[in-house]
XYZ file of C-alpha atoms in Angstrom:
403
model
C -0.170 -0.272 -0.216
C 1.577 3.632 -1.122
C 2.098 5.737 2.674
C -0.342 7.354 4.178
C 0.242 11.029 3.935
C -0.224 12.865 6.947
C -1.356 16.934 6.998
C -0.398 19.149 9.399
C -2.941 23.155 9.173
C -0.157 25.828 10.389
C -2.877 28.889 11.426
C -6.279 27.521 11.986
C -8.816 31.091 11.583
C -10.992 30.713 8.801
C -8.988 28.956 6.335
C -7.037 26.967 7.742
C -10.801 26.157 10.141
C -11.854 25.230 6.740
C -9.148 22.874 5.588
C -9.201 21.109 9.023
C -13.564 20.956 8.178
C -12.636 19.041 4.900
C -10.519 16.690 5.606
C -12.514 16.085 8.558
C -15.889 15.909 6.781
C -13.833 14.870 3.762
C -11.214 12.020 4.666
C -12.640 9.413 2.181
C -13.325 11.668 -0.027
C -9.914 13.135 -1.006
C -8.103 9.891 -0.223
C -10.259 8.030 -3.172
C -8.918 11.256 -4.623
C -5.503 10.849 -3.823
C -5.328 7.739 -4.156
C -3.882 6.592 -0.467
C -4.784 7.576 2.829
C -4.836 11.255 3.651
C -4.935 12.240 7.481
C -4.902 15.567 9.431
C -2.901 14.730 12.196
C -2.108 17.894 13.747
C -3.406 21.899 14.256
C -0.870 24.519 14.901
C -2.033 27.639 16.818
C -1.186 29.679 19.604
C -5.408 29.998 20.623
C -6.901 27.739 22.568
C -9.180 25.443 19.996
C -11.178 22.038 19.919
C -8.765 19.730 17.587
C -11.581 17.582 15.737
C -10.667 12.953 18.005
C -6.864 11.850 16.985
C -6.340 15.175 15.667
C -2.943 16.731 17.815
C -3.244 20.918 18.863
C 0.304 21.777 19.313
C 2.156 25.140 19.096
C 6.007 23.631 18.735
C 6.627 22.937 14.810
C 9.646 21.622 15.357
C 7.371 18.502 16.747
C 5.314 18.200 14.107
C 8.431 18.419 11.461
C 9.631 16.119 13.040
C 7.023 12.993 12.725
C 7.666 11.310 9.358
C 3.966 10.827 9.209
C 3.704 14.793 8.009
C 4.639 15.249 4.694
C 2.403 18.248 3.928
C 2.366 21.013 5.640
C -1.287 23.924 5.370
C 0.273 27.148 6.013
C -2.978 29.653 6.402
C -0.917 31.883 8.554
C -1.117 34.813 6.376
C 1.388 37.425 5.999
C 5.072 37.136 5.319
C 6.883 36.918 8.153
C 6.278 33.731 10.671
C 4.524 32.186 7.677
C 7.755 32.766 6.196
C 9.545 30.758 8.268
C 7.861 28.197 8.793
C 7.278 27.589 4.939
C 11.262 27.296 4.929
C 11.758 24.592 8.380
C 8.659 22.631 6.325
C 10.152 22.646 2.403
C 14.190 22.389 4.381
C 12.909 19.036 5.893
C 10.983 17.954 2.471
C 7.704 18.681 3.819
C 5.909 20.216 1.018
C 4.170 22.958 1.436
C 0.342 24.714 0.525
C -0.742 27.897 1.371
C -3.407 30.557 0.072
C -0.954 32.794 1.684
C -1.070 35.620 -1.475
C 1.210 37.609 0.267
C 4.280 35.642 0.833
C 4.179 33.677 -2.521
C 4.496 37.137 -4.606
C 6.875 38.422 -2.307
C 9.496 35.531 -1.071
C 7.412 32.658 -3.757
C 10.619 32.812 -5.684
C 13.455 31.939 -3.698
C 10.265 29.198 -1.510
C 10.120 27.501 -5.138
C 13.382 26.929 -5.581
C 13.763 25.887 -2.249
C 11.195 22.696 -2.400
C 13.560 21.775 -5.736
C 16.146 21.349 -3.665
C 14.596 19.331 -1.279
C 12.350 17.102 -3.091
C 9.212 18.656 -1.753
C 5.791 20.370 -3.305
C 5.107 24.924 -2.674
C 2.166 24.944 -3.996
C -0.817 27.781 -4.085
C -3.511 27.318 -6.120
C -6.154 29.102 -3.252
C -3.956 32.152 -3.286
C -5.876 33.498 -6.528
C -9.271 33.805 -6.863
C -9.288 31.418 -4.059
C -12.116 28.262 -4.601
C -12.261 29.498 -8.456
C -9.609 26.807 -9.947
C -7.066 29.371 -12.349
C -3.386 28.996 -11.760
C -3.850 24.702 -12.077
C -5.851 25.028 -15.660
C -3.377 27.409 -16.571
C -0.367 24.939 -15.889
C -2.213 22.054 -17.777
C -5.115 22.173 -19.376
C -3.831 25.621 -21.372
C -0.366 24.520 -21.063
C -0.011 23.977 -24.860
C -0.665 27.857 -25.439
C 1.417 30.816 -25.651
C -0.926 32.527 -23.162
C -1.075 36.381 -23.889
C -2.764 38.268 -22.321
C -4.973 38.335 -18.341
C -7.899 40.540 -17.611
C -8.987 40.298 -13.877
C -11.235 40.609 -11.420
C -9.052 39.268 -8.464
C -10.478 40.555 -5.219
C -13.589 39.867 -4.102
C -14.174 42.957 -1.865
C -13.165 45.611 -4.046
C -15.805 44.059 -6.632
C -18.327 44.422 -3.279
C -17.851 47.754 -2.795
C -18.053 49.214 -6.739
C -21.456 46.777 -7.180
C -23.260 48.671 -4.134
C -21.994 51.893 -5.381
C -23.141 51.117 -9.349
C -26.245 50.273 -7.983
C -28.081 51.566 -5.194
C -25.204 55.147 -5.440
C -23.457 54.868 -2.504
C -20.333 56.920 -1.566
C -17.529 55.214 -1.380
C -17.340 55.082 2.458
C -21.022 54.259 3.302
C -19.827 50.553 0.815
C -17.074 50.513 2.904
C -19.406 50.805 5.772
C -21.477 47.818 5.209
C -18.984 45.649 3.504
C -16.960 45.877 6.990
C -20.037 44.565 8.638
C -20.426 42.541 6.316
C -17.455 40.960 7.244
C -16.361 41.597 3.452
C -13.240 43.461 4.274
C -10.271 43.116 7.426
C -10.244 46.272 9.216
C -7.524 47.816 7.865
C -8.562 47.587 4.286
C -6.103 49.054 2.588
C -4.463 45.886 1.094
C -7.732 45.827 -0.762
C -9.124 48.946 -1.095
C -5.114 50.457 -2.460
C -5.074 47.482 -5.622
C -1.880 45.375 -3.251
C -4.015 42.408 -2.833
C -4.521 42.434 -6.564
C -1.206 43.383 -7.482
C -0.158 40.353 -5.381
C -2.229 38.139 -7.304
C -1.312 39.548 -11.344
C 2.575 38.607 -9.801
C 1.015 35.089 -9.537
C -1.096 34.954 -12.343
C 1.842 36.518 -14.693
C 3.857 33.924 -13.156
C 1.955 30.754 -14.459
C 0.952 32.384 -17.591
C 4.223 33.957 -19.209
C 7.166 32.733 -16.806
C 7.466 35.821 -15.195
C 8.941 36.262 -11.551
C 6.956 36.137 -8.688
C 9.451 39.164 -6.955
C 8.208 40.855 -10.197
C 4.669 42.690 -7.905
C 5.490 45.685 -6.174
C 7.341 46.720 -10.246
C 3.359 46.963 -11.681
C 1.394 49.861 -12.158
C -1.136 50.275 -9.223
C -4.108 52.192 -8.768
C -7.186 51.037 -6.106
C -10.621 52.435 -5.733
C -10.296 53.986 -2.810
C -10.818 57.859 -4.897
C -14.116 57.000 -7.154
C -16.598 58.405 -6.143
C -21.219 57.606 -7.486
C -21.149 59.729 -10.235
C -17.469 58.019 -11.515
C -20.059 55.371 -11.600
C -22.825 57.395 -13.519
C -20.308 58.514 -16.143
C -19.389 54.660 -17.380
C -22.640 53.679 -17.642
C -23.037 56.783 -19.774
C -20.542 55.472 -21.716
C -22.178 51.980 -21.684
C -19.632 50.168 -18.932
C -19.465 49.736 -15.276
C -16.757 50.569 -13.187
C -14.608 47.578 -12.508
C -10.366 47.312 -10.291
C -8.932 45.413 -13.789
C -5.637 43.607 -13.115
C -4.929 43.561 -16.508
C -1.142 41.483 -18.126
C -0.780 40.557 -21.259
C 2.947 39.773 -23.451
C 5.131 42.283 -24.540
C 7.889 42.562 -27.235
C 11.002 42.377 -24.843
C 8.563 41.301 -22.248
C 5.358 41.423 -20.229
C 3.269 44.155 -19.042
C 0.504 44.930 -16.738
C -2.005 47.371 -14.527
C -4.061 47.612 -11.475
C -6.072 50.004 -12.286
C -10.241 50.406 -11.811
C -11.756 50.486 -15.647
C -14.866 50.600 -17.914
C -16.204 47.179 -18.758
C -18.105 47.674 -21.694
C -22.030 45.813 -21.918
C -20.443 42.552 -23.854
C -17.312 41.681 -21.995
C -17.185 38.824 -20.293
C -16.470 40.332 -17.029
C -19.151 43.183 -16.785
C -21.825 40.827 -15.477
C -18.992 39.625 -13.020
C -21.043 41.437 -9.498
C -20.651 41.253 -6.024
C -17.687 39.187 -4.234
C -17.371 37.243 -7.446
C -13.603 37.010 -9.200
C -13.324 36.589 -13.011
C -10.601 35.906 -15.157
C -10.664 35.907 -18.689
C -7.743 34.458 -20.190
C -6.073 34.450 -24.049
C -4.254 32.310 -25.420
C -2.951 31.701 -28.875
C -4.362 28.464 -30.187
C -7.674 28.149 -27.356
C -8.576 32.251 -27.975
C -10.286 33.982 -24.739
C -11.074 31.353 -21.577
C -12.927 32.845 -18.684
C -12.831 31.179 -15.042
C -15.481 32.234 -12.227
C -16.280 32.180 -8.964
C -16.909 32.682 -5.355
C -12.834 34.777 -4.855
C -12.722 33.869 -0.859
C -14.730 32.447 2.087
C -13.925 29.248 4.363
C -14.569 26.786 2.198
C -14.024 27.828 -0.849
C -10.392 28.309 0.039
C -9.978 25.268 1.966
C -11.392 23.407 -1.525
C -8.729 25.143 -3.677
C -5.870 24.289 -0.685
C -7.784 20.223 -0.626
C -6.969 20.935 -4.807
C -2.331 21.217 -4.482
C -2.905 18.612 -1.509
C -4.341 15.740 -4.142
C -1.589 16.606 -6.366
C 0.837 16.426 -3.800
C -0.367 12.931 -2.850
C -1.142 11.420 -6.055
C 2.594 11.265 -6.858
C 4.463 12.520 -3.619
C 7.976 11.509 -4.642
C 8.682 12.513 -7.822
C 7.277 16.727 -7.250
C 7.141 18.158 -11.273
C 10.033 20.446 -12.322
C 9.748 21.808 -15.645
C 12.618 23.255 -17.474
C 13.660 26.742 -16.330
C 13.408 29.196 -19.294
C 13.918 33.000 -19.022
C 12.018 35.337 -17.159
C 10.111 37.484 -19.845
C 11.403 41.340 -18.143
C 8.445 43.469 -16.214
C 8.099 46.650 -18.791
C 6.348 49.968 -17.643
C 3.047 50.019 -18.904
C 3.496 53.898 -19.540
C 3.987 53.025 -23.039
C 1.200 50.848 -23.769
C -1.698 51.963 -25.840
C -4.946 53.303 -23.437
C -7.687 54.261 -24.069
C -10.124 56.238 -20.559
C -12.817 57.353 -19.278
C -13.405 59.834 -16.444
C -15.750 62.452 -15.308
C -15.963 65.989 -15.685
C -17.040 68.345 -13.624
C -16.120 71.416 -14.713
C -14.020 72.491 -17.337
C -14.782 70.663 -20.509
C -13.717 73.000 -23.229
C -10.246 73.370 -21.866
C -10.617 69.401 -21.464
C -10.801 69.003 -24.997
C -8.471 71.309 -26.211
C -5.529 69.564 -23.849
C -6.709 66.163 -24.305
C -7.542 64.132 -27.604
C -11.397 63.040 -27.091
C -13.299 61.015 -28.929
C -16.743 60.882 -27.217
C -18.733 63.171 -24.894
C -21.928 62.479 -22.907
C -23.477 65.189 -21.221
C -25.023 64.155 -17.836
C -26.684 66.738 -14.815
C -23.488 69.007 -13.896
C -21.058 67.284 -15.564
C -19.792 65.758 -18.291
C -18.931 62.209 -19.025
C -15.324 61.571 -21.221
C -14.120 58.776 -23.245
C -10.460 59.734 -24.447
C -8.904 59.009 -27.956
C -6.180 55.755 -27.713
C -3.056 57.013 -26.651
C 0.514 56.064 -24.410
C -0.463 56.152 -21.137
C 2.180 58.137 -20.473
C 0.853 60.853 -22.848
C -2.694 60.417 -21.178
C -1.401 61.341 -17.901
C 0.731 64.050 -18.945
C -2.116 66.056 -20.171
C -4.520 65.224 -17.626
C -2.509 67.028 -15.264
C -1.768 69.521 -17.961
C -6.152 69.750 -18.210
C -6.253 70.273 -13.929
C -3.106 72.839 -14.385
C -6.119 74.996 -16.514
C -8.200 74.412 -13.805
C -9.915 71.260 -15.060
C -11.619 69.413 -12.137
C -11.908 65.008 -13.242
C -12.353 62.135 -11.938
C -9.336 59.189 -12.196
C -9.448 58.244 -15.244
C -10.959 54.379 -15.994
C -8.639 52.912 -18.300
C -11.236 50.832 -21.056
C -11.079 47.126 -21.750
């Protein structure tokens, strides 16, 4: 019989508790899918918890890693400090790690993947992007024969909920944020979501899977969050035939890859237009398959646990032979400033001066403002022209990049 696989869950908060529940409730289903017995043996946490029967609760990670039955550590601690130390310890001992920790993957993932390979272990992180929606594994398996050329995604459910409420109910950003906080859709400190950092990390992870880029490209991705958006921006987007979404965009270019995270105008008819509330959507373009879309809940205890357990099953099926792909030179990260874009924006005052400063394709007059769609131009040129127009007294909202 193939060796049993003991699992330890480090960090038993929302996601970790979901993994514990799933491994307990669906133990037989998971073991059957894995082709060998998979069982939860340890929960590692400083809190006093009530573990399931037969599971040991401990604060001592060294005790856990010394147990020869433990083959996989599920790291659901979060952050890039303790989680990094725990992950390194496990991988150095040849114990595979699965995680939902996008911050750690984006900041230390290149190093941790190399460490896993050196020690004959796996480091997998399907749950770090789009929660329970499988996207990384399909990119690396089902779509692996394609040259992936473009990614466009709504990858943060919290911001998508905020924008949906502003769009549908006319709420101000502070009012929508307060509602989302009451419902538990955002953290007490929502900065990572609303400033776009979470989406930026996820784009770095997606680009690594799709283009082979470095995970550490994360800080170089141009990022604008949603905190400066207003209900009037939503009205302008509607007038121009679209809706406002926080989009993570990546594409292959001649000398590497480029990308941005930015509020965008998504036109009616685009697959991402109807992605609302806490749902995520990702459009992937391949040279042979064309455009495909992934859609589903991007967060939550059990959806995220489902993605972690999917990684666990992949490891269990081939524990002794971690997949090592032939390495290619990672594409260089290139600033998007030279890329040609179009933008939509709200103009409160000074529409004539704006039209003199910025090439405009279409204007819709609304009550007390105008909705403007610019002509295509390099992003750097667009931003410079908008700055010049504001210097002339033009009052505008932030530009919404057009998909």
